[in-house]
Coordinates of C-alpha atoms and ligand atoms in Angstrom, one line a residue:
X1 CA 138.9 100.6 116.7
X2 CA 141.8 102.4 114.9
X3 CA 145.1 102.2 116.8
X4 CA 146.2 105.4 115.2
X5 CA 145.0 109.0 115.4
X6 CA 145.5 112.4 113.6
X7 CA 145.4 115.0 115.4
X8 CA 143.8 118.3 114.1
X9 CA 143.7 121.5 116.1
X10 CA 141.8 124.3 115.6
X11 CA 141.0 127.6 117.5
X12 CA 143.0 126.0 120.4
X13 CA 140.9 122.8 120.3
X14 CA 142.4 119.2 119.0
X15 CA 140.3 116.5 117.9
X16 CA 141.6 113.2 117.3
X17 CA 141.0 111.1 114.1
X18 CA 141.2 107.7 113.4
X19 CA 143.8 106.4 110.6
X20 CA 142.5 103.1 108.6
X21 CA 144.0 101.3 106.8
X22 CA 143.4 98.9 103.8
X23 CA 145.2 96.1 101.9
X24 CA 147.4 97.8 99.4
X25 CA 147.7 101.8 99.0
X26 CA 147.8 104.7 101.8
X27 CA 146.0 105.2 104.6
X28 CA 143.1 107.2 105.7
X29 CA 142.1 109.5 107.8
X30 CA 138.8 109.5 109.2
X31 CA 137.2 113.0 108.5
X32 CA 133.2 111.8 109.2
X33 CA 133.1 113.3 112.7
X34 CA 134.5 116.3 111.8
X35 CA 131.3 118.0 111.1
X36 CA 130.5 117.9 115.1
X37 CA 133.5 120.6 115.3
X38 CA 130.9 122.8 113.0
X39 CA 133.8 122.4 110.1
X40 CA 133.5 120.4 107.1
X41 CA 136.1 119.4 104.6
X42 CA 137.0 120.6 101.0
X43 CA 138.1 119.0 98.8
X44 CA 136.8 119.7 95.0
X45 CA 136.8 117.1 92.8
X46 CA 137.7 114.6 95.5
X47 CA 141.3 114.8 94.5
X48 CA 142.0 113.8 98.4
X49 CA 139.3 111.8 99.0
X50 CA 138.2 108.3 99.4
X51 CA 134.8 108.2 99.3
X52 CA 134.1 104.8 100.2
X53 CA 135.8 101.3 100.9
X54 CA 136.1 98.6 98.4
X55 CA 137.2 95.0 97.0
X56 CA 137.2 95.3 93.6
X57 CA 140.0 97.2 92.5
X58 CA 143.3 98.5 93.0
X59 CA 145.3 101.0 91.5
X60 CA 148.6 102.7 91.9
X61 CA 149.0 105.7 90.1
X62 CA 152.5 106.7 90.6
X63 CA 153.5 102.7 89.9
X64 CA 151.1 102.2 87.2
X65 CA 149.6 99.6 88.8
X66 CA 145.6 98.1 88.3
X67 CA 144.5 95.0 89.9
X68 CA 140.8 93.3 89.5
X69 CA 140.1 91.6 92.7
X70 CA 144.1 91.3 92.9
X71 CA 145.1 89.9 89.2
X72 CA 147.5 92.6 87.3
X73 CA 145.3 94.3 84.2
X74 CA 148.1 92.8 82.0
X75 CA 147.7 89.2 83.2
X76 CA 143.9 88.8 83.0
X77 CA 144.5 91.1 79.1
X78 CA 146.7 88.8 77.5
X79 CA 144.8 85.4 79.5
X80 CA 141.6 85.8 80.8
X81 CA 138.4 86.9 78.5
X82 CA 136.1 89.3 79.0
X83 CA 133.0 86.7 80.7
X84 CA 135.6 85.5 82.8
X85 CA 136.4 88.8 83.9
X86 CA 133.2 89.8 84.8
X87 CA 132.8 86.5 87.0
X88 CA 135.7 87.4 88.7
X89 CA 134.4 90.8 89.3
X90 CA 131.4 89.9 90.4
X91 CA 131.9 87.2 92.6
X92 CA 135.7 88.0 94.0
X93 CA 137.2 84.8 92.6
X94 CA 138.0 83.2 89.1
X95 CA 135.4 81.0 88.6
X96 CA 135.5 76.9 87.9
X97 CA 135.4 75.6 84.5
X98 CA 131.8 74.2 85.6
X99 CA 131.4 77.8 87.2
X100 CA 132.4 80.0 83.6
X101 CA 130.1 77.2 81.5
X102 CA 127.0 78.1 83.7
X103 CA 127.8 81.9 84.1
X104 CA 128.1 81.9 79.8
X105 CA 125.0 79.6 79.4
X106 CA 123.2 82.0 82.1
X107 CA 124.0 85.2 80.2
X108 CA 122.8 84.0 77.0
X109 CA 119.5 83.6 78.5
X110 CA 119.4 87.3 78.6
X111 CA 121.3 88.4 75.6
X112 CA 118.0 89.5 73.4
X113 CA 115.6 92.7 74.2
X114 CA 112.1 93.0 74.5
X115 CA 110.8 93.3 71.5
X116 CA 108.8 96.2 72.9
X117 CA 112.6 98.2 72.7
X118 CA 112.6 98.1 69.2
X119 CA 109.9 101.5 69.2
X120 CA 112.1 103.1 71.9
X121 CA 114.5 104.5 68.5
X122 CA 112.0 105.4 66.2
X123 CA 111.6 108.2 68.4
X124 CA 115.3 109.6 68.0
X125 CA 117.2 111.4 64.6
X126 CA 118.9 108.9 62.9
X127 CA 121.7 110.9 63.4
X128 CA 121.3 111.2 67.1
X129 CA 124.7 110.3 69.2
X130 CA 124.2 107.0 70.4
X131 CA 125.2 108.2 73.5
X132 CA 122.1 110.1 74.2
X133 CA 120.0 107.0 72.8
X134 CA 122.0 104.2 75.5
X135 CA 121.4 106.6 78.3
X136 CA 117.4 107.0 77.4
X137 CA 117.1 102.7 76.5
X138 CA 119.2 101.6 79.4
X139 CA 117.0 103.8 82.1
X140 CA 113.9 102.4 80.4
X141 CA 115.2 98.8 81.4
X142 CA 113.5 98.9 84.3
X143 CA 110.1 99.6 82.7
X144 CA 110.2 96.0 81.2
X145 CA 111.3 94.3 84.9
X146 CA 109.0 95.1 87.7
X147 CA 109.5 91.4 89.2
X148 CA 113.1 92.3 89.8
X149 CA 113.5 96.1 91.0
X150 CA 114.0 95.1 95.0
X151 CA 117.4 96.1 95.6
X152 CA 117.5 94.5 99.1
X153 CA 116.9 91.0 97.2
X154 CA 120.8 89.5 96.2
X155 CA 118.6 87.3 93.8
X156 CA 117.2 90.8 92.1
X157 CA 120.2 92.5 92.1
X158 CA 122.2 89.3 90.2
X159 CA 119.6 89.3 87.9
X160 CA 119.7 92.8 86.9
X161 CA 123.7 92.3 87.0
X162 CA 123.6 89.8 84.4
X163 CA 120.7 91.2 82.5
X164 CA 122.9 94.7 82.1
X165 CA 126.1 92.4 81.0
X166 CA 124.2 90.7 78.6
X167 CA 122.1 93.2 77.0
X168 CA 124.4 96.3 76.9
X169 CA 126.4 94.6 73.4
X170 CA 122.8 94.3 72.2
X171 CA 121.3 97.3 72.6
X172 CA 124.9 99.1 71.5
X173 CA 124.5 97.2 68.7
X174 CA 121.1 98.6 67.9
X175 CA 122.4 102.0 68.4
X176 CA 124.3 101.8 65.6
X177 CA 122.2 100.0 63.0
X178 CA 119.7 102.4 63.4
X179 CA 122.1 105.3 62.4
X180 CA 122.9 103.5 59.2
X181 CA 119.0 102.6 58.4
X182 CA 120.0 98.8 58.5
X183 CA 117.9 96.2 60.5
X184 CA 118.8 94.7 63.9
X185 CA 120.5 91.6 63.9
X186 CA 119.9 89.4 66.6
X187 CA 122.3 87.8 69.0
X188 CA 124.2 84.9 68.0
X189 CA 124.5 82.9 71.2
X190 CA 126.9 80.1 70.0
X191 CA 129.2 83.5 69.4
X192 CA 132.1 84.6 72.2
X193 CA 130.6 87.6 73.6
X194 CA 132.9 90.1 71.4
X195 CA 132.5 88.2 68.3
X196 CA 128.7 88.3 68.9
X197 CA 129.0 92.0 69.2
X198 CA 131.0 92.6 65.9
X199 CA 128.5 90.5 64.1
X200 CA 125.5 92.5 66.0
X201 CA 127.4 95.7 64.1
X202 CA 128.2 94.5 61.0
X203 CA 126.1 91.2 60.0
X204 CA 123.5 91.9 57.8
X205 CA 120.4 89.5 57.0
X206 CA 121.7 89.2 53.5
X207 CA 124.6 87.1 54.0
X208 CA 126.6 85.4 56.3
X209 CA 129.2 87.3 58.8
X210 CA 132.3 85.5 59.9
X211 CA 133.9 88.3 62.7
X212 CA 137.5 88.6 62.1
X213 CA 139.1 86.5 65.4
X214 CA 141.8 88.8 65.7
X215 CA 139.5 91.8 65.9
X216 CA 137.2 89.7 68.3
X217 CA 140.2 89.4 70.4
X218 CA 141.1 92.4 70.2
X219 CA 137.6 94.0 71.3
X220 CA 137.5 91.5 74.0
X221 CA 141.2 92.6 74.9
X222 CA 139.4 96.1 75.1
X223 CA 136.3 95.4 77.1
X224 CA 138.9 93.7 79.7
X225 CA 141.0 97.0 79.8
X226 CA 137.9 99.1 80.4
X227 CA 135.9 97.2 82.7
X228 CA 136.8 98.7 86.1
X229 CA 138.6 101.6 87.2
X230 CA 137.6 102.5 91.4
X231 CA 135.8 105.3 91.5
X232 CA 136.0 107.4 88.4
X233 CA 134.0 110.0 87.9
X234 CA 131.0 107.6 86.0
X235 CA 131.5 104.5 88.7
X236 CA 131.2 107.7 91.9
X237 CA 128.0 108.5 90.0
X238 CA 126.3 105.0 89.9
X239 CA 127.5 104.7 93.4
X240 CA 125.8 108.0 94.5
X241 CA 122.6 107.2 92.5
X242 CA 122.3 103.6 94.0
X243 CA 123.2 105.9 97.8
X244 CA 119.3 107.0 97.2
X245 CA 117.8 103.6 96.1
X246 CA 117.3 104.3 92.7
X247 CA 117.0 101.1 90.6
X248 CA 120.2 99.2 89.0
X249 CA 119.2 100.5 85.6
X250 CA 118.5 104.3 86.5
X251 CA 122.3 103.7 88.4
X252 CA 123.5 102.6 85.3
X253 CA 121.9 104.9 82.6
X254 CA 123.4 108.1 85.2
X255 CA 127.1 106.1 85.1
X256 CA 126.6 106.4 81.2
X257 CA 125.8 110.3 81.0
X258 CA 129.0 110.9 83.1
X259 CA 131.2 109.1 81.3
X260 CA 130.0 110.6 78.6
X261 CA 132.2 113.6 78.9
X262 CA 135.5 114.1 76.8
X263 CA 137.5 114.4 80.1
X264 CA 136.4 111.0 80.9
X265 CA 134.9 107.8 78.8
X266 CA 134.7 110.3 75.9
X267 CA 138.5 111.0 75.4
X268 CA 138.9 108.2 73.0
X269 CA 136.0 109.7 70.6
X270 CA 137.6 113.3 71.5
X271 CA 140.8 112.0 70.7
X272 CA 139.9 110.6 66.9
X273 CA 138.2 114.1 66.5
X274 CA 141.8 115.6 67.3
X275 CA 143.4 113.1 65.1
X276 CA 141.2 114.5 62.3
X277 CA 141.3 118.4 63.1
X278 CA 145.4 118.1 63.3
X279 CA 145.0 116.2 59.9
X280 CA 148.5 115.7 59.0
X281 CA 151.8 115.1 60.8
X282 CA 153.2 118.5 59.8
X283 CA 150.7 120.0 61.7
X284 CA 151.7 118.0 64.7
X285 CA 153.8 120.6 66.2
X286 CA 151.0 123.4 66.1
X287 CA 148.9 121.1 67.9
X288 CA 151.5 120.9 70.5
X289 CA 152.1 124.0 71.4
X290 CA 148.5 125.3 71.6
X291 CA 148.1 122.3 74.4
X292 CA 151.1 123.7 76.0
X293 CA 149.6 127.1 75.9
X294 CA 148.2 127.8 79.4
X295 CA 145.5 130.9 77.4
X296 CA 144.2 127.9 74.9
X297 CA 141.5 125.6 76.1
X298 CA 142.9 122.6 73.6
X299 CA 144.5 119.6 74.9
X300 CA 145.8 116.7 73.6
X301 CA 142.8 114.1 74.5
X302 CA 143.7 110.5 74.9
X303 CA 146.9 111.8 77.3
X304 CA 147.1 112.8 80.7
X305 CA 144.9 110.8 83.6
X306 CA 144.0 112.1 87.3
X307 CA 145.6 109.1 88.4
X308 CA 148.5 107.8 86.8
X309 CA 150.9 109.8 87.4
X310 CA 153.3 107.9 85.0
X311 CA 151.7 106.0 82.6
X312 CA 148.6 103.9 82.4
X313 CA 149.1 100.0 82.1
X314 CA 146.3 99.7 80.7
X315 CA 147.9 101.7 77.9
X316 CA 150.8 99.6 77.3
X317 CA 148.9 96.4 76.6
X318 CA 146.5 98.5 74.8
X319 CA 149.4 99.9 72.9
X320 CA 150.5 96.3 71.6
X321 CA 146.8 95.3 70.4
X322 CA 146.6 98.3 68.5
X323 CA 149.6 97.2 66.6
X324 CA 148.3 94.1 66.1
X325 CA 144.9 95.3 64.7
X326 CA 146.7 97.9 62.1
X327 CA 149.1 94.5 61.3
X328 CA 145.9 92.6 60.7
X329 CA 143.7 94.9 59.0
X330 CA 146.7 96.1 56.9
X331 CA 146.7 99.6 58.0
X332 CA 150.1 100.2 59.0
X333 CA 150.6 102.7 56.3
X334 CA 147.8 104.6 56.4
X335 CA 148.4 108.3 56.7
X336 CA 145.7 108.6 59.8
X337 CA 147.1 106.3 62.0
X338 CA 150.9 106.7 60.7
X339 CA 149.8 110.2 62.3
X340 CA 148.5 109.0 65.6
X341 CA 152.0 107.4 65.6
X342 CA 153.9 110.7 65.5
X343 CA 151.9 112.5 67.8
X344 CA 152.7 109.3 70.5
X345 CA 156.3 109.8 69.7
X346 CA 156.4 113.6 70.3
X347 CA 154.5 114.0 72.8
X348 CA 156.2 111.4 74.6
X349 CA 159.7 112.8 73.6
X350 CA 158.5 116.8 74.6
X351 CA 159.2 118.4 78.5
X352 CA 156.0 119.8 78.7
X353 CA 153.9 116.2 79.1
X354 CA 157.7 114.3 80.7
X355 CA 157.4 117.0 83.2
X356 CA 153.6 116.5 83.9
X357 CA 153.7 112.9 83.0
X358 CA 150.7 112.9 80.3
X359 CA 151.4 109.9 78.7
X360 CA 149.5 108.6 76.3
X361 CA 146.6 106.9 78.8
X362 CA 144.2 103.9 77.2
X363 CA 141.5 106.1 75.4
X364 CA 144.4 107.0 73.1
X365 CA 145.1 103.4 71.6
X366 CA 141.8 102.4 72.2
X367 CA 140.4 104.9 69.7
X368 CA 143.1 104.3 66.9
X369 CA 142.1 100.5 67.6
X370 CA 138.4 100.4 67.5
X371 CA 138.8 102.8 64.6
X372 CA 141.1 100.5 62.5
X373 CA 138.5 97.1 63.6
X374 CA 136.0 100.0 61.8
X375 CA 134.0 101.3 64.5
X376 CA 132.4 104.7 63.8
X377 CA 133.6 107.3 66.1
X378 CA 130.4 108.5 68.0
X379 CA 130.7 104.6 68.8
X380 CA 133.7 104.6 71.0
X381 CA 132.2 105.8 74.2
X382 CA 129.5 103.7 73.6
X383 CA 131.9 100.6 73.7
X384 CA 133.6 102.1 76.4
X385 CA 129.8 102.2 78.3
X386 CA 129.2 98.8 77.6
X387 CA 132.6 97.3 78.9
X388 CA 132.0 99.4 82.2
X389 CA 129.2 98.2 82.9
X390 CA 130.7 95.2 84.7
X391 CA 132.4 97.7 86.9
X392 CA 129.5 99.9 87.4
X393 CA 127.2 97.0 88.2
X394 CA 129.4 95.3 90.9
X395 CA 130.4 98.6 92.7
X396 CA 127.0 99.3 92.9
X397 CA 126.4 95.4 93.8
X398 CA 129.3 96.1 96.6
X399 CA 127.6 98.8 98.2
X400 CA 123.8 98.0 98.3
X401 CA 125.1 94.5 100.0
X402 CA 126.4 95.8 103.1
X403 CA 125.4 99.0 105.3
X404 CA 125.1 102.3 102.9
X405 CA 124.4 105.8 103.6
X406 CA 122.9 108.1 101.3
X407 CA 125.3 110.3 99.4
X408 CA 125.1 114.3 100.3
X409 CA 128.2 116.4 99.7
X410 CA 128.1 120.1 101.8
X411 CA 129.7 122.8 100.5
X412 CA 131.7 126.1 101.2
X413 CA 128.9 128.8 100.6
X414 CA 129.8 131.6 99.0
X415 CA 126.4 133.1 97.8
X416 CA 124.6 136.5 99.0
X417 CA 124.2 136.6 103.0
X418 CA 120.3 136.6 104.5
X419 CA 117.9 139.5 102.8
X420 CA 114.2 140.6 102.2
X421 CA 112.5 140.0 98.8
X422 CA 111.7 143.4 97.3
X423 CA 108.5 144.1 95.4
X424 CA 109.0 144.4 91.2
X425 CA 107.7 147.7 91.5
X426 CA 110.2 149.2 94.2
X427 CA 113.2 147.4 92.1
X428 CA 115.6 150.0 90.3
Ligands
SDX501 C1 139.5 108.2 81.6 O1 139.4 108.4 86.5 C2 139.5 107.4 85.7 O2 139.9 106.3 86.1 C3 139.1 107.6 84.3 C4 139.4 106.5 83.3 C5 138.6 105.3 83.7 O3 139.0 104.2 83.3 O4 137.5 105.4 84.3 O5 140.8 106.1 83.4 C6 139.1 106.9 81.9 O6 138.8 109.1 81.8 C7 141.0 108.5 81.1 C8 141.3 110.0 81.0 C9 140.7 110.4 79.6 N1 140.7 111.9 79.5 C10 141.5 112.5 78.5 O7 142.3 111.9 77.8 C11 141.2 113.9 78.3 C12 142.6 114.7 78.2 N2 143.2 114.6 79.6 C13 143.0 115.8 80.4 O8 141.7 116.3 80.4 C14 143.6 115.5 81.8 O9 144.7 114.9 81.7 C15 142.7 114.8 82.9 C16 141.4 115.5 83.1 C17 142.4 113.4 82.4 C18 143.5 114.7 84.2 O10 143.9 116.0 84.5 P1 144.3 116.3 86.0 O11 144.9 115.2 86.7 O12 143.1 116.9 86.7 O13 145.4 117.4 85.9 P2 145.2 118.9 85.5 O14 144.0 119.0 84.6 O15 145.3 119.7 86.7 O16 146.5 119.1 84.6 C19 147.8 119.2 85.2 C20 148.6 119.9 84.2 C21 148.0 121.3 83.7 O17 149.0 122.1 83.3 P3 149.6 123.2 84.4 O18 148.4 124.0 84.9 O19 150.3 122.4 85.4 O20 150.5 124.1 83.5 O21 148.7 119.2 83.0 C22 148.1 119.8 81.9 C23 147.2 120.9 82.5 O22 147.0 122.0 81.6 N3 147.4 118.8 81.1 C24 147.4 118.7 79.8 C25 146.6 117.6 79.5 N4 146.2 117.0 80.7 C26 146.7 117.8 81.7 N5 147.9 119.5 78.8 C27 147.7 119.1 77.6 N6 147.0 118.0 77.2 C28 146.4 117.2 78.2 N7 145.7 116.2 77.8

């Protein structure tokens, strides 16, 4: 029972709510019996809202502040790796030597497809976004897994968990060798889980593929950075699509079509489209003041975040390992990103985004990175997908383990009041 109470009064009458409160951040006030005083709350876009309670992680917005399962974002980035990561999401704790060994060894029993998938892209363009393609293949999962669709069974819902973690590099993998018209190439299981990716992408059958360890690094530096975020928009819709019982991979596959949007997962694509438009750094300032312009739908993507209101940590160690993959790949002087340069300086040097604290947040880096490792660009989200998927997969995890209810949002109506249908023939 909450030892604290709000009080709200309306049309003379008070009603007391209770105040919760969590580990770290603020408090709550308890709005779910408001209803019974024949009000509901508004709040669009949830900018006030928490919509459920969780373990998994923590963030601070006006601190900059992002902890998975308690451990600073910068700590498990420059210590941790990617599997380990996902352990510790999953289970709450960093695992045991003996515990990593068997969590690797388990996922690599699950790293290939059905072979079956393979006919699922012949049916899409070659130039179809890969987007689109991961949302269709990763719903279609469940067609190949009947034995383990009970959600209620923590055996099932493991499985599924680390059948999602291990397949997503695969099948984003796929995506992309069937836009260039180049076979599949199969996972390499003695590979770490990023340098199996890279060689997934850019191995061919003809010869052998040695992935580039500081590019491995740095892609597993990136799935790390991406791999939970409480509940963004994409995470709020695999936890309101697992509210109605729908299958891990239906969750999943809806968590992919939300963060597909350029205001969310697909900034850091957006943001290498802007790169290109603004072309070259003398037409940097244009660029700046059509996002300052409140009549001009552009903005500077790759900057700004609901969230952090002053800058994104995820950023800063994002920052340093996209210097280190321009140092390695030798593209410190190339015009493009000697461009994405100059825009970080002035935007971070102009009143406009010091005022409303848009700093540069991690889609920004992340795209000049996986750009300079030589990702194509319709690839980024993609990426982004399959690092989230951790994320996705646990919240979801978190809430079909203990008691649920089914998600259902009201509204403030706003539409035409009660009236009688009139027949076509009396309509003028
Ligand atoms: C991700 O939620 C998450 O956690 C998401 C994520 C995750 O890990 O899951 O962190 C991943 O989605 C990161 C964000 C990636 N999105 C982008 O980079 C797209 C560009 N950013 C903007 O669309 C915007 O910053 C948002 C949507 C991200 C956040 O916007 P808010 O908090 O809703 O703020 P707002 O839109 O109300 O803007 C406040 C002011 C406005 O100006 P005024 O009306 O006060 O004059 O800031 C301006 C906006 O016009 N503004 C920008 C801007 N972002 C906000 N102006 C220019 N360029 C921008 N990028």
């Amino acid at each position: 029972m909450a030892d604290r109470k709000a009080k709200l009064t309306i049309d003379g009458k008070t009603i007391e709510l209770d105040i919760l409160s969590g580990t770290l951040g603020p408090d709550v006030i308890d709005v779910s019996e408001i209803v019974k005083s024949g009000y509901f709350t508004y709040d669009p876009g949830f900018i006030s809202t928490a919509a459920c309670e969780s373990k998994i992680t923590y963030i601070d917005g006006d601190k900059g502040i992002l902890l998975y399962r308690g451990y600073p974002i910068d700590q498990l980035a420059m210590k941790s790796d990617f599997l380990e990561v996902c352990y510790l999401l999953l289970n709450g704790e960093l695992p045991t030597g003996t515990q990593y060994t068997d969590f690797c060894k388990t996922l690599n029993r699950h790293t290939m497809v059905h072979e079956q998938m393979r006919n699922f892209f012949n049916g899409f363009r070659r130039d179809a976004h890969p987007m689109a393609i991961m949302v269709g293949v990763i719903g279609a999962l469940s067609a190949f897994y009947h034995d383990t669709l009970d959600i209620k069974n923590p055996e099932h819902r493991l499985t599924s968990a680390l059948r999602l973690i291990a397949k997503m590099p695969t099948i984003a993998a796929m995506c992309y060798k069937y836009s260039i018209g180049q076979p599949f190439m199969p996972p390499q299981n003695n590979m770490s889980y990023a340098a199996n990716f890279l060689h997934m992408m850019f191995g061919t059958p003809c010869e052998e593929f040695v992935p580039n360890p500081v590019l491995a690094r740095a892609l597993d530096r990136i799935f790390i950075l991406h791999a939970d975020h409480e509940q963004n928009a994409s995470t709020s819709t695999v936890r309101l699509a697992g509210s109605t019982g729908a299958n891990p991979y239906a969750c999943i596959s809806a968590g992919i079509g939300a963060l597909w949007g350029p205001a969310h997962g697909g900034a850091n694509e957006a943001a290498l489209n802007m790169l290109h438009e603004i072309g070259d750094i003398k037409n940097i300032g244009k660029y700046i003041e059509k996002a300052k312009d409140p009549n001009d739908k552009f903005r500077l993507m790759g900057f700004g975040h609901r969230v952090y209101k002053n800058y994104d940590p995820r950023a800063k160690v994002m920052r340093e390992t996209c210097y280190e993959v321009l140092e390695a790949v030798g593209a410190h002087d190339d015009p493009f990103f000697k461009l994405a340069m100059a825009l970080e300086k002035i935007a971070l040097e102009d009143p406009y985004f010091i005022e409303r604290k848009l700093y540069p947040n991690v889609d920004f880096y992340s795209g000049v990175t996986l750009s300079a490792i030589g990702i194509p660009t319709n690839m980024f989200t993609v990426i982004f997908a399959l690092a989230r998927t951790i994320g996705w997969i646990t919240q979801w995890n978190e809430m079909i383990s203990s008691p649920y209810k089914l998600g259902r949002p009201r509204q403030l109506y706003k539409g035409p009041v009660e009236r009688n249908f009139v027949d076509i023939k009396k309509r003028k």
